[in-house]
PDB file of N, CA and C in Angstrom:
ATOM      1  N   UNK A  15      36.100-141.737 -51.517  1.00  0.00           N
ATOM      2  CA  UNK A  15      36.736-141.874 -50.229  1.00  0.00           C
ATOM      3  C   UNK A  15      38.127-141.250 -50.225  1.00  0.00           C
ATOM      4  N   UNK A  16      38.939-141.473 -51.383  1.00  0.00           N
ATOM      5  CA  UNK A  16      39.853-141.073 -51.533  1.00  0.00           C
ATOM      6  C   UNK A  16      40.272-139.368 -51.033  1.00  0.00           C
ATOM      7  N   UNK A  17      39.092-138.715 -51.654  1.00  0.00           N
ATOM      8  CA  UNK A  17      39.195-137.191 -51.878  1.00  0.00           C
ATOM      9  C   UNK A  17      38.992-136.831 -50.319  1.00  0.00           C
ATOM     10  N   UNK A  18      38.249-137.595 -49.975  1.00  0.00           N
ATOM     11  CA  UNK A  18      37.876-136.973 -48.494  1.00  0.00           C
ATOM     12  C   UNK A  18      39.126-137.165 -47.686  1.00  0.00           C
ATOM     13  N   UNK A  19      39.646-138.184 -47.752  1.00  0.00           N
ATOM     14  CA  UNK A  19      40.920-138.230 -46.980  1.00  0.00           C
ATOM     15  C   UNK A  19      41.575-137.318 -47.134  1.00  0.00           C
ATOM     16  N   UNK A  20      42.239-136.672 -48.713  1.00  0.00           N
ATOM     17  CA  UNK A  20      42.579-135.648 -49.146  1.00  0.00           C
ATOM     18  C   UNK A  20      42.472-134.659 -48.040  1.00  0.00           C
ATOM     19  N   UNK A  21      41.242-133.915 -47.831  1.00  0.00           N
ATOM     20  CA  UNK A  21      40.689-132.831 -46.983  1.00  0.00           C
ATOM     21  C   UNK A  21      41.060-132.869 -46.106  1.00  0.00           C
ATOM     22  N   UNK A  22      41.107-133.969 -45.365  1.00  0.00           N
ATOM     23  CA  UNK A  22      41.171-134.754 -43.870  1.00  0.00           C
ATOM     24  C   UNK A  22      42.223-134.153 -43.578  1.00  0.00           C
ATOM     25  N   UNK A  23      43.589-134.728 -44.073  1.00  0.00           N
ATOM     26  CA  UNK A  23      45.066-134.443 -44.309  1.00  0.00           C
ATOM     27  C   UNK A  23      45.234-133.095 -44.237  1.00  0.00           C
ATOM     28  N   UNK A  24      45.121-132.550 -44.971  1.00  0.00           N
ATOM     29  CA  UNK A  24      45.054-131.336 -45.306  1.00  0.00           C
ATOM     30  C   UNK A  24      44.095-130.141 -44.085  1.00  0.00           C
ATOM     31  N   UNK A  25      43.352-130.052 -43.788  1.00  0.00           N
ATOM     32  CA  UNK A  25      42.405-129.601 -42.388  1.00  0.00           C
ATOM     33  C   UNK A  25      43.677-130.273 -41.305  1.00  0.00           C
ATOM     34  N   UNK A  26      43.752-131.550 -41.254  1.00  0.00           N
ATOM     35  CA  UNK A  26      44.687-131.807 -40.036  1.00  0.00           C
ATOM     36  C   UNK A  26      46.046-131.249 -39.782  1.00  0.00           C
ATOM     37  N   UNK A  27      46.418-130.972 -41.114  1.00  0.00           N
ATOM     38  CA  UNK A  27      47.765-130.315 -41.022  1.00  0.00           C
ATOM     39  C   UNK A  27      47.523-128.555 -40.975  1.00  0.00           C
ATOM     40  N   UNK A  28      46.832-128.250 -41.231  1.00  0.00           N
ATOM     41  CA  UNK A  28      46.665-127.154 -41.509  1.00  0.00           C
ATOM     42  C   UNK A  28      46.339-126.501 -39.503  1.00  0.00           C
ATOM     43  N   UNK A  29      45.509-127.010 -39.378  1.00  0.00           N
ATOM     44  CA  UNK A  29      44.572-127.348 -38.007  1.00  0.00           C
ATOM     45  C   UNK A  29      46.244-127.380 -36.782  1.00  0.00           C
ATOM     46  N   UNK A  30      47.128-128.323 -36.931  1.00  0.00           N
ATOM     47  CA  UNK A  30      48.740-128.442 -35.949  1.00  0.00           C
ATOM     48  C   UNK A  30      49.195-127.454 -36.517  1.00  0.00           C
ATOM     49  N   UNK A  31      48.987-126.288 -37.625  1.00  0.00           N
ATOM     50  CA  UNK A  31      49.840-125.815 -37.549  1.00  0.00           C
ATOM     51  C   UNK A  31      49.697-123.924 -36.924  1.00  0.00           C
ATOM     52  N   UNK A  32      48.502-124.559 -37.117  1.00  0.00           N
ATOM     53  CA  UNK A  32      47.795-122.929 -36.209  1.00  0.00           C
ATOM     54  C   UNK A  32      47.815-123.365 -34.991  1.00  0.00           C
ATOM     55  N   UNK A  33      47.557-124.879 -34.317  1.00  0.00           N
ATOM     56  CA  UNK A  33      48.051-124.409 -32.618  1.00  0.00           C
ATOM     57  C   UNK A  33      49.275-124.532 -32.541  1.00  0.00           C
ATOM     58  N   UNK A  34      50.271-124.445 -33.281  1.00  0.00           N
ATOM     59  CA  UNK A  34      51.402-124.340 -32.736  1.00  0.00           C
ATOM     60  C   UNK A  34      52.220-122.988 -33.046  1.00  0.00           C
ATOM     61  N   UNK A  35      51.379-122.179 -34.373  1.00  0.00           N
ATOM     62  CA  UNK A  35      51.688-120.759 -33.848  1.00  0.00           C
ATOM     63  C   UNK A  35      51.479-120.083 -33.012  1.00  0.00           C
ATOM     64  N   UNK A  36      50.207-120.842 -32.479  1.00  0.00           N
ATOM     65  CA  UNK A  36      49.518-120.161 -31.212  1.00  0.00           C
ATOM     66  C   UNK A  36      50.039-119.845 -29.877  1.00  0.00           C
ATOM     67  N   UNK A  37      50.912-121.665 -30.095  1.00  0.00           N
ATOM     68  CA  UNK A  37      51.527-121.501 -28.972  1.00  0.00           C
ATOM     69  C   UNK A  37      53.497-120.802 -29.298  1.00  0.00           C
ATOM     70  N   UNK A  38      53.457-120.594 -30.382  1.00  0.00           N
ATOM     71  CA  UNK A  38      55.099-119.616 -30.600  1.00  0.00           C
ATOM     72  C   UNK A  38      54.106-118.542 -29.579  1.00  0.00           C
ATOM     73  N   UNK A  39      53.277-118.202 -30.280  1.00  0.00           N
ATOM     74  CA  UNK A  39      52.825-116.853 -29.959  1.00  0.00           C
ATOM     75  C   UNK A  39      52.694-116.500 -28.552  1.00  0.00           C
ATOM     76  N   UNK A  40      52.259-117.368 -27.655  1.00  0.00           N
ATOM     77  CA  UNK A  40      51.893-117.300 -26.320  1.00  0.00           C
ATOM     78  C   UNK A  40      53.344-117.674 -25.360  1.00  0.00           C
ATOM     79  N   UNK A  41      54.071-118.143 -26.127  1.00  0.00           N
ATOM     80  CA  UNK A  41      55.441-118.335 -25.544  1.00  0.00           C
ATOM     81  C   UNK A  41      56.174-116.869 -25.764  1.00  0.00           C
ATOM     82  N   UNK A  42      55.748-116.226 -26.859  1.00  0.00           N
ATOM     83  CA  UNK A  42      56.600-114.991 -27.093  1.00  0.00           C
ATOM     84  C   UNK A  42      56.306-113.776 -26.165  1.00  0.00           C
ATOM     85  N   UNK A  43      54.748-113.768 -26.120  1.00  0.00           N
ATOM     86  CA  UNK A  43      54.124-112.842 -25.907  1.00  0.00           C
ATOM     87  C   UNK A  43      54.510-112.111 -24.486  1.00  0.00           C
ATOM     88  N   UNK A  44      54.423-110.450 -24.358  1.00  0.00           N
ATOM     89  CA  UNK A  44      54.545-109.840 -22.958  1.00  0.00           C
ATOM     90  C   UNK A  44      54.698-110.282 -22.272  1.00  0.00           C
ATOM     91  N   UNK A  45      53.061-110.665 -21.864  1.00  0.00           N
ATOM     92  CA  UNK A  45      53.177-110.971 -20.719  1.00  0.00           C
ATOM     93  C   UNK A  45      53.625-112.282 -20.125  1.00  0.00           C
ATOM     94  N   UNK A  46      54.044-112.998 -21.173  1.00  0.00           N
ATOM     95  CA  UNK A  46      55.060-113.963 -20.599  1.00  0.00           C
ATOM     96  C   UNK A  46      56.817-113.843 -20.325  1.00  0.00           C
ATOM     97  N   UNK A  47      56.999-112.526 -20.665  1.00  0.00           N
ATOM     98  CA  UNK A  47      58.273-112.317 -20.394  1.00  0.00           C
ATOM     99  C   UNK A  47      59.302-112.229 -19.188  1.00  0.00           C
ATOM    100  N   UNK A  48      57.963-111.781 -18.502  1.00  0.00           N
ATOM    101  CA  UNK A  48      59.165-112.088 -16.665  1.00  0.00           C
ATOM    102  C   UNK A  48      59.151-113.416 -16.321  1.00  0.00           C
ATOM    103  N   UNK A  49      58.155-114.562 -16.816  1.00  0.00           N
ATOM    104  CA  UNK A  49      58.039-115.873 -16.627  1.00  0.00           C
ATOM    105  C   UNK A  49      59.366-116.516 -16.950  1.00  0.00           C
ATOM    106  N   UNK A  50      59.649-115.884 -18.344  1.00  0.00           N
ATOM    107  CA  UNK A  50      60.853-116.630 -19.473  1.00  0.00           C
ATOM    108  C   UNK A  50      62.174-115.954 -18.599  1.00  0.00           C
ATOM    109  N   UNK A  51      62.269-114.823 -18.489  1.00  0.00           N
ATOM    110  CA  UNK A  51      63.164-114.306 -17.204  1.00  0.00           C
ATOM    111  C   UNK A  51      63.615-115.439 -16.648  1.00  0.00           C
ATOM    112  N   UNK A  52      62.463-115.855 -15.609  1.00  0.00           N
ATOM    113  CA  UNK A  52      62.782-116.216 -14.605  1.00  0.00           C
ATOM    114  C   UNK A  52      63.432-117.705 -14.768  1.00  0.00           C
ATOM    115  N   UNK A  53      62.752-118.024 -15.554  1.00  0.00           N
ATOM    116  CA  UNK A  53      62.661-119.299 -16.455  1.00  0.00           C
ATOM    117  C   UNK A  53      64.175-119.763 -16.328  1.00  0.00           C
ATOM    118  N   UNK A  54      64.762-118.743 -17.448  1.00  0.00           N
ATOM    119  CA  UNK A  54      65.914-118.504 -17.627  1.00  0.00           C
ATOM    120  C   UNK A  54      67.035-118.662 -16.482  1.00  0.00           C
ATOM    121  N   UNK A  55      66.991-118.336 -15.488  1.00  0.00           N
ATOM    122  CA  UNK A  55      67.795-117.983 -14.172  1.00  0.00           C
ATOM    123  C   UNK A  55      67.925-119.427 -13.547  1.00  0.00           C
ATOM    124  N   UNK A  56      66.919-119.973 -13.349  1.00  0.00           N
ATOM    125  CA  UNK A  56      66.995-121.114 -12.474  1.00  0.00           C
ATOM    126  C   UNK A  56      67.759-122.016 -12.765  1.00  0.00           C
ATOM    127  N   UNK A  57      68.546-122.255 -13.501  1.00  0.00           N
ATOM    128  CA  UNK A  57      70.172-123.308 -13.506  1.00  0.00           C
ATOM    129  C   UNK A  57      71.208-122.555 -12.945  1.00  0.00           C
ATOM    130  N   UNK A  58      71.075-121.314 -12.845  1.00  0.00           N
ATOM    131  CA  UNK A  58      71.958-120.392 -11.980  1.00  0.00           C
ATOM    132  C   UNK A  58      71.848-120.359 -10.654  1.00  0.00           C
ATOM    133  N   UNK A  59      70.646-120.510 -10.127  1.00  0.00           N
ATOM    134  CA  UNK A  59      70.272-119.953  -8.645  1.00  0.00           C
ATOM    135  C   UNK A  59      70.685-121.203  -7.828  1.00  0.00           C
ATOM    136  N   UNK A  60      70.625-122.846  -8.703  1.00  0.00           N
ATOM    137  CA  UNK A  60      70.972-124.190  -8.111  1.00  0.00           C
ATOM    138  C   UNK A  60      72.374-124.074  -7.716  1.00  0.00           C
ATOM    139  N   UNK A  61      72.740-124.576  -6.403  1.00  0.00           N
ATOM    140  CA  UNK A  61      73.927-124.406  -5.205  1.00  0.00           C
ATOM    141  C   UNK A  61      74.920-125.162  -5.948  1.00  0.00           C
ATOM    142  N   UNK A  62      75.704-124.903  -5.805  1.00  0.00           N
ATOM    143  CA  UNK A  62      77.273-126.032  -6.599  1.00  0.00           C
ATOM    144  C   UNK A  62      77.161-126.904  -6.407  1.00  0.00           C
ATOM    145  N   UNK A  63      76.950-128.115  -6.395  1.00  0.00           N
ATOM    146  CA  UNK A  63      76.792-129.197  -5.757  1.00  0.00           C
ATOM    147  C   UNK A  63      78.257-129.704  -5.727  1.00  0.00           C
ATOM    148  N   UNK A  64      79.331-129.573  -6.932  1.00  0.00           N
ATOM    149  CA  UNK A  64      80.383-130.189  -6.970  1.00  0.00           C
ATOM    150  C   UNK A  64      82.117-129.215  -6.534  1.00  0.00           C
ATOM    151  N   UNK A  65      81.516-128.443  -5.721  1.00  0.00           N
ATOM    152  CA  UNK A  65      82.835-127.773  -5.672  1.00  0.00           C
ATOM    153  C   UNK A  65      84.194-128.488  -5.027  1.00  0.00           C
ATOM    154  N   UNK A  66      85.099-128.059  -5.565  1.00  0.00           N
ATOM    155  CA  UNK A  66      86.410-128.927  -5.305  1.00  0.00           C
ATOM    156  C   UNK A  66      86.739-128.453  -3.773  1.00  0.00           C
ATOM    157  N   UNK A  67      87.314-129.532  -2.778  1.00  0.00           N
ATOM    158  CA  UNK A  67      87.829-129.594  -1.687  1.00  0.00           C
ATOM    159  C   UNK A  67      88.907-128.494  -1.422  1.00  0.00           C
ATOM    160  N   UNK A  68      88.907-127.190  -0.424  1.00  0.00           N
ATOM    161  CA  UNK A  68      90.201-126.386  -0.769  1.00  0.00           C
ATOM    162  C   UNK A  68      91.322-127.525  -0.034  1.00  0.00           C
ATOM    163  N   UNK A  69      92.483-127.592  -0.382  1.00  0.00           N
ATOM    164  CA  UNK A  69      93.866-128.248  -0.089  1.00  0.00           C
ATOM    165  C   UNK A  69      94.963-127.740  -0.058  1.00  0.00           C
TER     166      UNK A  69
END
């Protein structure tokens, strides 16, 4: 029982660590780049909310 757990562990870790290159990969990739662009921008495009009173 022991050994099998072994495998288990091992397949499971192995297993998180390919979908999560997968997903570096799909985050990196082309055609996600005008997404990440845009991505990017939108704390900029939000209106001032706090601008000071002119006096």
């Amino acid at each position: 029982m022991q050994t099998i757990t072994i495998y288990l562990n091992a397949l499971t870790t192995l297993f998180g660590l390919l979908i999560f290159l997968g997903i570096v990969r799909w985050a990196w990739s082309k055609e996600r780049q005008s997404a990440n662009q845009a991505s990017a921008q939108i704390p900029f495009d939000l209106p001032d909310e706090y601008k000071k009173d002119p006096s």
